[in-house]
Coordinates of C-alpha atoms and ligand atoms in Angstrom, one line a residue:
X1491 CA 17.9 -45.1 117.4
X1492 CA 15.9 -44.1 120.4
X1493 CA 12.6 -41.9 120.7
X1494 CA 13.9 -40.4 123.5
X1495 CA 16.9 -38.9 121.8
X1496 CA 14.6 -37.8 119.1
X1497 CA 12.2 -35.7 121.4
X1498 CA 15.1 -34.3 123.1
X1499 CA 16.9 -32.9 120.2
X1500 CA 13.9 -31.5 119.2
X1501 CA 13.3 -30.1 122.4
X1502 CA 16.9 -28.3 122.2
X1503 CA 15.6 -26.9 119.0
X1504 CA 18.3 -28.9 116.6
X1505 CA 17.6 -30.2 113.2
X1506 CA 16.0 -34.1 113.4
X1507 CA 17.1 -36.0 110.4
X1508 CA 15.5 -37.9 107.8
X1509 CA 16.2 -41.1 109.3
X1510 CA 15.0 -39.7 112.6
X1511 CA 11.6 -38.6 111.1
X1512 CA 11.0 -42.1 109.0
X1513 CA 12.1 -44.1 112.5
X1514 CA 9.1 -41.9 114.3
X1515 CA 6.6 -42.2 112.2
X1516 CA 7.2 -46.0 110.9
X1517 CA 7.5 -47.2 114.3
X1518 CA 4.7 -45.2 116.0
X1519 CA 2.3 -46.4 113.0
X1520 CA 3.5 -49.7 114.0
X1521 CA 2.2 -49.2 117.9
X1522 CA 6.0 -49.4 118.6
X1523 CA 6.5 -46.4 120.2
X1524 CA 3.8 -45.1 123.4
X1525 CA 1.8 -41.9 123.1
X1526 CA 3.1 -40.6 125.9
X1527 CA 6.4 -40.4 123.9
X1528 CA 4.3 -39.0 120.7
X1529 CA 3.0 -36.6 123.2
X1530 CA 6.0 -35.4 123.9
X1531 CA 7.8 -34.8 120.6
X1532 CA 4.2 -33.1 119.5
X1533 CA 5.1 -30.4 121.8
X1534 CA 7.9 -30.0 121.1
X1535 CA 7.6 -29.7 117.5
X1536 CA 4.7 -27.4 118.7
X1537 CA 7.2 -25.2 120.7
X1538 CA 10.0 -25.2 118.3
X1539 CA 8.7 -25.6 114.9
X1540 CA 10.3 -27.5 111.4
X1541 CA 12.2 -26.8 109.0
X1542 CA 11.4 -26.7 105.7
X1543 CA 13.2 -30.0 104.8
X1544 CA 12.0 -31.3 108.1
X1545 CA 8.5 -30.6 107.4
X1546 CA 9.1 -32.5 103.9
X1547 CA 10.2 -35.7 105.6
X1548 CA 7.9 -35.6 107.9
X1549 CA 4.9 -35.2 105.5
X1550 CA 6.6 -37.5 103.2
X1551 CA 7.0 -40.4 106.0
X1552 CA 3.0 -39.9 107.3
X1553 CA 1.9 -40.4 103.6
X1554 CA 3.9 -43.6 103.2
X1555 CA 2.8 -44.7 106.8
X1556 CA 0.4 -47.4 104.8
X1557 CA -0.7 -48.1 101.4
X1558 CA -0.7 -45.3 98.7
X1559 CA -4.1 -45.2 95.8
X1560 CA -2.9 -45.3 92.6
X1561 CA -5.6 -43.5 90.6
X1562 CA -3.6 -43.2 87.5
X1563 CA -5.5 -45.8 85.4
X1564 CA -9.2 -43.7 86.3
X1565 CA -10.7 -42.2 83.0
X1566 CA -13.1 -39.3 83.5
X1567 CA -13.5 -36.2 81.8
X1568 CA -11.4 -34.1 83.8
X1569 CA -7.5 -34.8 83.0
X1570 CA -6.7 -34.6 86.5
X1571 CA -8.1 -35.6 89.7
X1572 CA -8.1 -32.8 92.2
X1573 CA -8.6 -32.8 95.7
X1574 CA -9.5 -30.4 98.0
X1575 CA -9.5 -30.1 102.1
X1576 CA -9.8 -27.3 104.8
X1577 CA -7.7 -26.2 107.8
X1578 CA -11.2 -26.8 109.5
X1579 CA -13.5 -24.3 110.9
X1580 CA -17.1 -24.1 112.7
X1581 CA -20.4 -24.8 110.0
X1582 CA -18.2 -25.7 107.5
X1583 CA -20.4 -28.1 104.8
X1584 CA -18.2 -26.8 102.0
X1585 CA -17.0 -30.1 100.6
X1586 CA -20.4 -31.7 101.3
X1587 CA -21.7 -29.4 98.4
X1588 CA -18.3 -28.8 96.5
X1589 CA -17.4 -32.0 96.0
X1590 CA -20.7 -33.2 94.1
X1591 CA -21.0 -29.9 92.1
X1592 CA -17.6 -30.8 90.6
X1593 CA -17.7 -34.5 90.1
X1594 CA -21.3 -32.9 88.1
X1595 CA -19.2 -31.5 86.0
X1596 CA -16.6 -34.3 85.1
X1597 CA -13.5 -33.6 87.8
X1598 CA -12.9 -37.0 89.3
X1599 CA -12.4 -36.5 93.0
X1600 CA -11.0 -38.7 95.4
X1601 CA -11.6 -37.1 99.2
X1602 CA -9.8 -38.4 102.7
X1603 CA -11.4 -36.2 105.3
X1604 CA -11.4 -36.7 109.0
X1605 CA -13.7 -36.2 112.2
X1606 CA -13.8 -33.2 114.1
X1607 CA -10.9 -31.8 115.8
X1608 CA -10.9 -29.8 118.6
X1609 CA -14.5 -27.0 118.6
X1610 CA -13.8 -27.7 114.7
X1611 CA -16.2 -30.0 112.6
X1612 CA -15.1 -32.5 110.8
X1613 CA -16.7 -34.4 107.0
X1614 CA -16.3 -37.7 108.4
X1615 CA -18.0 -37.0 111.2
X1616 CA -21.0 -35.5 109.0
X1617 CA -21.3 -37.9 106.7
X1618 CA -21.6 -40.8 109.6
X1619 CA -24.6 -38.7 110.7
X1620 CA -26.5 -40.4 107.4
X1621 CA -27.5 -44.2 108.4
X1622 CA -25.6 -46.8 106.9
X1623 CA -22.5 -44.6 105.3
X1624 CA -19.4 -46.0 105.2
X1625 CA -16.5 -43.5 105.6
X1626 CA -13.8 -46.8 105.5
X1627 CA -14.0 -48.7 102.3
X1628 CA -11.6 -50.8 101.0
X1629 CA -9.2 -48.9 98.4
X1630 CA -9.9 -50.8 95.6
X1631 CA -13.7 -50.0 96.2
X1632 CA -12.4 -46.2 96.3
X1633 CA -10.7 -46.2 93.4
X1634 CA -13.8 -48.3 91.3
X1635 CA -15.5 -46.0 93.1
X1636 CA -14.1 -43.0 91.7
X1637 CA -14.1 -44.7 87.9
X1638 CA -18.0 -45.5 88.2
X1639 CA -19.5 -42.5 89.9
X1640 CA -16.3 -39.7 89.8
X1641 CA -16.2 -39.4 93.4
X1642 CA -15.4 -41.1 96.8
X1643 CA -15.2 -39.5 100.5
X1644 CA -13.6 -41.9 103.2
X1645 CA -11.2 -41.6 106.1
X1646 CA -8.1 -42.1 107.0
X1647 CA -7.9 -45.8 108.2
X1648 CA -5.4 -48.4 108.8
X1649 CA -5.2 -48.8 105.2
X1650 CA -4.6 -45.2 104.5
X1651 CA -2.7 -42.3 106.1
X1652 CA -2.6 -44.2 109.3
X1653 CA 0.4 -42.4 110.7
X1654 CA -2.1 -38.9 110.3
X1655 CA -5.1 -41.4 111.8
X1656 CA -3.4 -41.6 115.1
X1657 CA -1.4 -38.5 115.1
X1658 CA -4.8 -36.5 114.8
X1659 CA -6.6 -38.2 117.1
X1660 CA -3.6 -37.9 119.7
X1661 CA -2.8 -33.9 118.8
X1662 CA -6.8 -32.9 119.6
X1663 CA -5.9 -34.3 123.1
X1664 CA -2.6 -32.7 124.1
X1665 CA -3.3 -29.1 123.2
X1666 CA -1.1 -29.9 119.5
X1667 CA -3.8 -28.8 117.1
X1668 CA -2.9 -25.5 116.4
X1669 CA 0.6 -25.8 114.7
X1670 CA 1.3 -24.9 111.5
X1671 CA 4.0 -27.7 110.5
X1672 CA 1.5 -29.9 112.3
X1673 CA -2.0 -28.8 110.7
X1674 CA 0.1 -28.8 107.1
X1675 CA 2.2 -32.3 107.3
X1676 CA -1.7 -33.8 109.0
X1677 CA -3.7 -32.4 105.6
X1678 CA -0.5 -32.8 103.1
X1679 CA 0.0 -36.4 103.8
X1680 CA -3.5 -37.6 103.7
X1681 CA -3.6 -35.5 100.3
X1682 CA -0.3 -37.1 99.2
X1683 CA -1.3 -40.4 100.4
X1684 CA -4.8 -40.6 98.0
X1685 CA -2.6 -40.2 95.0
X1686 CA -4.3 -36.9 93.7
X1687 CA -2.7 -34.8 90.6
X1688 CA -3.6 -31.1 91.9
X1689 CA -4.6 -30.1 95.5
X1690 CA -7.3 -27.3 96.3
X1691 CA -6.9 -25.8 100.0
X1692 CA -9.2 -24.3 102.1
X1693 CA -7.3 -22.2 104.7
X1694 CA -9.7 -20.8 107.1
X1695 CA -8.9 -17.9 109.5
X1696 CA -10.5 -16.3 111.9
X1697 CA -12.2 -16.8 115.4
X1698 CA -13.6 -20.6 114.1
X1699 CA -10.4 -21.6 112.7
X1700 CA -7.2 -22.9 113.8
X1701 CA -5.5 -19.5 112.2
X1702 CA -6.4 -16.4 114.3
X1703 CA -5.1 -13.9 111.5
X1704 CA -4.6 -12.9 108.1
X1705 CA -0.9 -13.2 108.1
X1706 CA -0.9 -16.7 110.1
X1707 CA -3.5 -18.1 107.7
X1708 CA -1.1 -16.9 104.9
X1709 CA 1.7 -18.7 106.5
X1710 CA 0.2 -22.2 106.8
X1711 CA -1.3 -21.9 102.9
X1712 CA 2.4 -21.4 101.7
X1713 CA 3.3 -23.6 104.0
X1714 CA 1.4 -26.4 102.5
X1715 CA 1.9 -25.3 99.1
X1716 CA 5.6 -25.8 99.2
X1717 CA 5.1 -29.4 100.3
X1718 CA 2.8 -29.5 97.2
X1719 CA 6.2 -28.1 95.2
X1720 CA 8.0 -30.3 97.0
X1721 CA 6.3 -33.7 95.9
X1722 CA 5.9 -32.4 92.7
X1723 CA 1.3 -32.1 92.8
X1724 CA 0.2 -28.7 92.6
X1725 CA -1.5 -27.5 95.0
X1726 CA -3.1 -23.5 95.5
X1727 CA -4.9 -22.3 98.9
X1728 CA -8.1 -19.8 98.7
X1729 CA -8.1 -18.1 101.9
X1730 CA -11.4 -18.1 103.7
X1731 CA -13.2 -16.2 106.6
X1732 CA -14.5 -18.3 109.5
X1733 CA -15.3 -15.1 111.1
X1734 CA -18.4 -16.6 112.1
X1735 CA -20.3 -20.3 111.4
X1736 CA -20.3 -20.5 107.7
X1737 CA -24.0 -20.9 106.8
X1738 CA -27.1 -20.7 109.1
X1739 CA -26.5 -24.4 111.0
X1740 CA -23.7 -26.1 113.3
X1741 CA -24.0 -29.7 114.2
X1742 CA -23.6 -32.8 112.2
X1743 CA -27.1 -33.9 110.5
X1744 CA -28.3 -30.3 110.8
X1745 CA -25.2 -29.5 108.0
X1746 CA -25.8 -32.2 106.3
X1747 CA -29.4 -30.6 105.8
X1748 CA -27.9 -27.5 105.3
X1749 CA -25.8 -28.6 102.3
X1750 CA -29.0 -30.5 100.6
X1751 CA -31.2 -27.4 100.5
X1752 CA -27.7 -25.7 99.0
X1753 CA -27.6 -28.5 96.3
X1754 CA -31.5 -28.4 96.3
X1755 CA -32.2 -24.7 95.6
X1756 CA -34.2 -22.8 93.2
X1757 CA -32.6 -19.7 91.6
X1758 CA -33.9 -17.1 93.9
X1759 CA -32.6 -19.0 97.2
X1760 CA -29.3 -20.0 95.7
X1761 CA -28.9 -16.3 94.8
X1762 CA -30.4 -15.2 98.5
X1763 CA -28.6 -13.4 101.3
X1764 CA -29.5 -16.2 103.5
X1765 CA -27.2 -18.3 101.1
X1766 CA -24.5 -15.5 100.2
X1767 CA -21.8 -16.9 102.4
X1768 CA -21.4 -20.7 101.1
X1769 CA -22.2 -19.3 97.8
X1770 CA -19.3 -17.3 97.4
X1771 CA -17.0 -20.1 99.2
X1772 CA -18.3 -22.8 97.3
X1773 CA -18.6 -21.3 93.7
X1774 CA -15.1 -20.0 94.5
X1775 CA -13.8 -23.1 95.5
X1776 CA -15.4 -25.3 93.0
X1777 CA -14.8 -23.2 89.9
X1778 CA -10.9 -23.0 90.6
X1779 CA -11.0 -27.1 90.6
X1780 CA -12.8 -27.2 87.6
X1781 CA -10.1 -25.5 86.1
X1782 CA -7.0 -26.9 88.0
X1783 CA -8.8 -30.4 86.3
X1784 CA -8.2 -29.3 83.1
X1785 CA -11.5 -28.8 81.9
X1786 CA -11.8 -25.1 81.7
X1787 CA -9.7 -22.5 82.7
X1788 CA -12.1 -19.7 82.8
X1789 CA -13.4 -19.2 86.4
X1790 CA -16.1 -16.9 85.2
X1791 CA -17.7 -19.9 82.9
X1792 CA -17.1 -22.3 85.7
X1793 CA -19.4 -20.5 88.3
X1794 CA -22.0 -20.1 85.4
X1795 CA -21.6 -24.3 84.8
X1796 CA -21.9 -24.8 88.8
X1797 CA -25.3 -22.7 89.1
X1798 CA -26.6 -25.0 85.9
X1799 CA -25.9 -28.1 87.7
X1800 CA -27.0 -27.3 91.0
X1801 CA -30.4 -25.9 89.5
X1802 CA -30.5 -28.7 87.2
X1803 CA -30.6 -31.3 90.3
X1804 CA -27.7 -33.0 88.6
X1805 CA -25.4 -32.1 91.3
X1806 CA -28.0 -33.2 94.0
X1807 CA -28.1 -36.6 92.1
X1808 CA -24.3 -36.9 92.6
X1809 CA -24.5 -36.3 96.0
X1810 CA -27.1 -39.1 96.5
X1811 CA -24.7 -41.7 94.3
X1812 CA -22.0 -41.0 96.3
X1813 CA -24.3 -41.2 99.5
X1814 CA -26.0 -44.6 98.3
X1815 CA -22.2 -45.9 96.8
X1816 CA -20.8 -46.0 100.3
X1817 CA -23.8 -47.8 101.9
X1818 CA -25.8 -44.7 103.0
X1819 CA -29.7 -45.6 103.4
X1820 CA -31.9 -43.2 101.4
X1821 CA -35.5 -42.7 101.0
X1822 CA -38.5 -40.7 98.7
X1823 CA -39.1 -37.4 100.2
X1824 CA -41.7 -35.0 98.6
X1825 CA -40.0 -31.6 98.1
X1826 CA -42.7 -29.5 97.8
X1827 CA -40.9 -26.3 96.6
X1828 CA -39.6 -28.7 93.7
X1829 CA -43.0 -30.3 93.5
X1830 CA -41.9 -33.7 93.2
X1831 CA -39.8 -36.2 95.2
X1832 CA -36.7 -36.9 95.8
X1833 CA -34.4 -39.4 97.4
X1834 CA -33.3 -37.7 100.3
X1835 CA -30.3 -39.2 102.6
X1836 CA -32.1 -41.1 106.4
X1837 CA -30.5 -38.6 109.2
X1838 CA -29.3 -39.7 112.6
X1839 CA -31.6 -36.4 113.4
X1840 CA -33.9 -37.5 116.3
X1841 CA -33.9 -34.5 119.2
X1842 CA -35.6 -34.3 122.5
X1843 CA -35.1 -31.0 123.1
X1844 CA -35.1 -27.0 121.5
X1845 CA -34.6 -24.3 123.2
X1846 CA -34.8 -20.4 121.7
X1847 CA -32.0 -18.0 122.2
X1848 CA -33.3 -14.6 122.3
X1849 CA -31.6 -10.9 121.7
X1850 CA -31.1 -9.5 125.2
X1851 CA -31.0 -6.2 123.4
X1852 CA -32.1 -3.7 120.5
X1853 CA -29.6 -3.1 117.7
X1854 CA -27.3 -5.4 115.4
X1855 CA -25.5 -8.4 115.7
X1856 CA -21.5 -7.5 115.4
X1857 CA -20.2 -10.9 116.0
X1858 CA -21.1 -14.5 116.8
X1859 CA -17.3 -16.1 118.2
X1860 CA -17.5 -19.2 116.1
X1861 CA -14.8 -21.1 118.2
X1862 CA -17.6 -20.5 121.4
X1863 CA -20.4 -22.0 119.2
X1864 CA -17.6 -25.1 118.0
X1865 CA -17.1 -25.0 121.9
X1866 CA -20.9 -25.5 122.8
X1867 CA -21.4 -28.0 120.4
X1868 CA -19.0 -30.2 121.9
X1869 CA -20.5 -29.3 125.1
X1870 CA -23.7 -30.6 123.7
X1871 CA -22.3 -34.1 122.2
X1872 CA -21.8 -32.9 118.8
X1873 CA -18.1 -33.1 119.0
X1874 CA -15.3 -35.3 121.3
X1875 CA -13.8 -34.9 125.0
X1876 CA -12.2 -37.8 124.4
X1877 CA -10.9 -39.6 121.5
X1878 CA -13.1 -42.7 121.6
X1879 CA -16.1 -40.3 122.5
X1880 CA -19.5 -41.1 120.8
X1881 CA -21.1 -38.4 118.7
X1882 CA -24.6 -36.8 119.2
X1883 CA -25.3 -36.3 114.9
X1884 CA -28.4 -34.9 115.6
X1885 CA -27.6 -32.0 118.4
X1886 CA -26.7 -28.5 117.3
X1887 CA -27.9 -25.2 116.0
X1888 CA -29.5 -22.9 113.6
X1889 CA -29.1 -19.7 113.0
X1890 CA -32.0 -17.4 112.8
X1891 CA -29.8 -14.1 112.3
X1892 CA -26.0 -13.5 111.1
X1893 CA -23.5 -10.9 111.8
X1894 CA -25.2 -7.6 109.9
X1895 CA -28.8 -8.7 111.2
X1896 CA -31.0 -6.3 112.6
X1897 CA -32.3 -7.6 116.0
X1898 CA -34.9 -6.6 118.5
X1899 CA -34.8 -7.3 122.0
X1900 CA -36.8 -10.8 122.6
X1901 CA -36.3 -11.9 118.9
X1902 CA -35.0 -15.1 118.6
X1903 CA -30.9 -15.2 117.6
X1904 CA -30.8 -18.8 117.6
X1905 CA -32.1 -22.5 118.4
X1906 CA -30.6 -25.2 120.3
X1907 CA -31.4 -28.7 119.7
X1908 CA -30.2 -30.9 122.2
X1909 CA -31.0 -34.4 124.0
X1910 CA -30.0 -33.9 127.6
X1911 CA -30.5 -31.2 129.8
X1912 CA -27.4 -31.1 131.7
X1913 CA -25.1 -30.9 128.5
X1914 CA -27.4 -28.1 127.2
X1915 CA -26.5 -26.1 130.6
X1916 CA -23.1 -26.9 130.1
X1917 CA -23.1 -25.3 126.4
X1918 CA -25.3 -22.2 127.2
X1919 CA -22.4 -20.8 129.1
X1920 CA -20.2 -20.8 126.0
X1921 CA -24.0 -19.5 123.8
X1922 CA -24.6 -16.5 125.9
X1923 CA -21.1 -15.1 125.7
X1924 CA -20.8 -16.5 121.6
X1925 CA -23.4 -13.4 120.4
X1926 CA -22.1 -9.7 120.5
X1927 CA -25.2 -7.3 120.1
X1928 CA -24.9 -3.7 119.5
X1929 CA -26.6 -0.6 118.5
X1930 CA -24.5 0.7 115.9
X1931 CA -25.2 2.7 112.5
X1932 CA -27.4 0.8 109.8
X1933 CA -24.3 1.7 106.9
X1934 CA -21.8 -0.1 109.7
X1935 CA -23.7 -2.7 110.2
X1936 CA -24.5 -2.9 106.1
X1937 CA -20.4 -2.7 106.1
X1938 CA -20.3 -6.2 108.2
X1939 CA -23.0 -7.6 106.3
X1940 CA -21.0 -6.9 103.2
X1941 CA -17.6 -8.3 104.1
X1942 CA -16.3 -10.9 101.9
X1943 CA -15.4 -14.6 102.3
X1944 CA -13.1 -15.0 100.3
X1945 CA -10.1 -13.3 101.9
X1946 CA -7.2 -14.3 99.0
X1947 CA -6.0 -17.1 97.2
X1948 CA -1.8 -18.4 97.1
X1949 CA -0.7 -20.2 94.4
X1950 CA 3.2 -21.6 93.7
X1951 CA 3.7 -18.4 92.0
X1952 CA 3.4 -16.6 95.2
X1953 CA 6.6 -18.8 97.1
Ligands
URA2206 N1 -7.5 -30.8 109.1 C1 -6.6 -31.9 109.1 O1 -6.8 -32.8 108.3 N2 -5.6 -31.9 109.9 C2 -5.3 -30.8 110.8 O2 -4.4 -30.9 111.5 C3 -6.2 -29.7 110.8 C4 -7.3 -29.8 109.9

């Protein structure tokens, strides 16, 4: 068999075979087969699309590219382990707060996520920004991991998933990303491959997604869902805007922040406006894997558990063993709205620089194009050029207002904190043109304030 013969039948939009998918993947995993080849086929897959039993193999192959966890023999409360991923998007410090809040509450979770890809963020990334975390751990340490504390996050390595390792790293390079068949087999087989029971997705759409539209975004959740089917795991998608950043920061560390003062609130700032867009993600996504583990199936009692443990601290404390399991450096921080202190994770946070961005005009913010502010971070450091690129953790920014938000001219929309001047230039380009100001009618701009963010949510029933 020959790679060549593979890309071109692709190319001429024929059917590759199973053999032809295993032979690609095993001996591309095996540095056998140059990128340049890889390339290649990538696009054309792009350009022409899988089949359904193609999309299986394919999937099927990445997953068994190296070792497989067996977390059959972990005992927690939960009677199965769930796991749950995004398509990706801009602010998105969902499973940084999800993932705790659930293990709180006796799911066992067992997480592979991966760095940032393209203007999008990844958890991987984010969690490096803590000193000292390990995002590559042995398996066996994973899986102990998961029977001690109820959780793990790591990577893909060359232990786990590698096919998906070096697949994703060579996609974000050669304009790939955005594929449906691509984005699905990438986030199937990393699932398949940590030996999960039921699978939570988090399909993003929007202008900081991979998925521009509704009906896209729809197509890559059933997509993914019928490789759940498939292999037999049962997965379900909730459907979620990415309209604009999720959450009032962008940038590694800063996220990272942002998900403790989540996990850290009191009752009046969980239930806040500043917080109302993770909220209704999170407690979404976190009550449906509460009951997809088998504890309890009503959603309604599930979001009442998560505000108990979040207010509680207990799911902060999670967050902290899993931070301190994985080699993460913590230290006492007084909390003074708590009134005591807490460990709190040691940030790669050190910045130079901050600049203001202010309102040019009167009137109401009517958009903020996430994939510009994914864009600018990059520009800054926050996010790769280049696949072996290293990451600024602490560059980024915070949001002062959101789309809705009144805003006179001169107020401040946003800060920048950055370490070199030159990248900050380079980012402000993509800034200026990110924030859409207008003066529109207070009830229209109450009307964008009050869109939701969760959009829908496919299950196998829906296939
Ligand atoms: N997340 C992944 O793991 N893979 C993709 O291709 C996109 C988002």
């Amino acid at each position: 068999m020959r790679m060549y013969e593979i890309i071109e039948k692709k190319r001429d939009k024929k059917e590759l075979s199973k053999a032809e998918i295993d032979y690609f993947i095993t001996k591309y995993s095996q540095d056998e087969i140059p990128d340049y080849q890889v390339s290649a086929l990538l696009m054309a897959i792009y350009l022409n699309g899988l089949t359904r039993e193609e999309l299986f193999h394919l999937t099927y192959a990445m997953a068994h590219s190296s070792k497989m966890l067996d977390l059959s023999e972990i005992k927690v409360p939960g009677k199965y382990i769930v796991d749950k991923h995004s398509t990706g998007g801009v602010g998105d410090k969902v499973t940084l707060i999800v993932l705790p809040i659930v293990a709180a509450l006796g799911v066992g979770v067992c997480k592979m996520s991966g760095k940032g890809l393209g203007f999008t963020g990844g958890t991987a990334d984010k969690l490096e920004s803590i000193e000292g975390y390990q995002i590559s751990i042995p398996i066996e340490k994973a899986i102990r991991q998961v029977q001690d504390i109820g959780l793990c996050l790591i990577s893909q390595s060359n232990e786990l998933a590698i096919a998906d390792k070096k697949l994703y790293a060579l996609r974000d390079l050669t304009a790939t990303v955005e594929s449906i068949p691509l984005i699905a087999s990438s986030i199937m087989s990393k699932k398949l491959a940590s030996g999960v029971d039921k699978i939570l997705l988090d399909v993003t759409v929007g202008s900081g997604a991979f998925m521009k539209d509704l009906e896209s975004a729809k197509k890559l959740a059933k997509t993914m869902v019928a490789i759940g089917k498939d292999a037999h795991v049962e997965t379900k998608a909730v459907i979620t805007s990415m309209a604009e950043p999720l959450g009032r920061n962008v940038g590694n560390a800063l996220e990272v922040k942002e998900a403790i003062s989540f996990l850290l609130a009191d009752e009046n700032t969980l239930m806040s406006d500043e917080m109302a867009d993770i909220r209704e993600v999170v407690f979404t996504i976190a009550a449906q894997m509460i009951s997809m583990s088998g504890i309890c199936e009503d959603i309604e009692q599930n979001k009442k558990d998560i505000a108990r443990v979040i207010l509680s601290g207990e799911a902060y404390g999670k967050l902290i063993e899993l931070i301190q399991a994985q080699g993460g450096k913590t230290e006492s921080v007084y909390v003074d709205w708590l009134g005591k202190n807490v460990e709190f994770p040691v940030l790669k946070e050190q910045v130079t620089f901050m600049k203001e961005i202010h309102a040019q005009s009167t009137g109401y913010i009517v958009s903020i194009d996430s994939k510009r502010i994914g864009e600018a971070l990059v520009c800054l450091g926050g996010g790769r050029k280049k696949k072996d690129d290293v990451i600024d953790y602490a560059v980024g920014f915070e949001f002062n207002k959101k789309v809705g938000d009144k805003v006179k001219e001169g107020d401040v929309v946003l800060r920048v904190l950055y370490n070199d001047k030159q990248y900050f230039e380079d980012a402000f380009s993509y800034i200026e043109d990110a924030i859409y100001i207008e003066a529109i009618e207070a009830r229209v701009a109450k009307s964008l304030k009050a869109k939701p963010h969760v959009l829908d949510m496919i299950g196998e029933i829906d296939l």
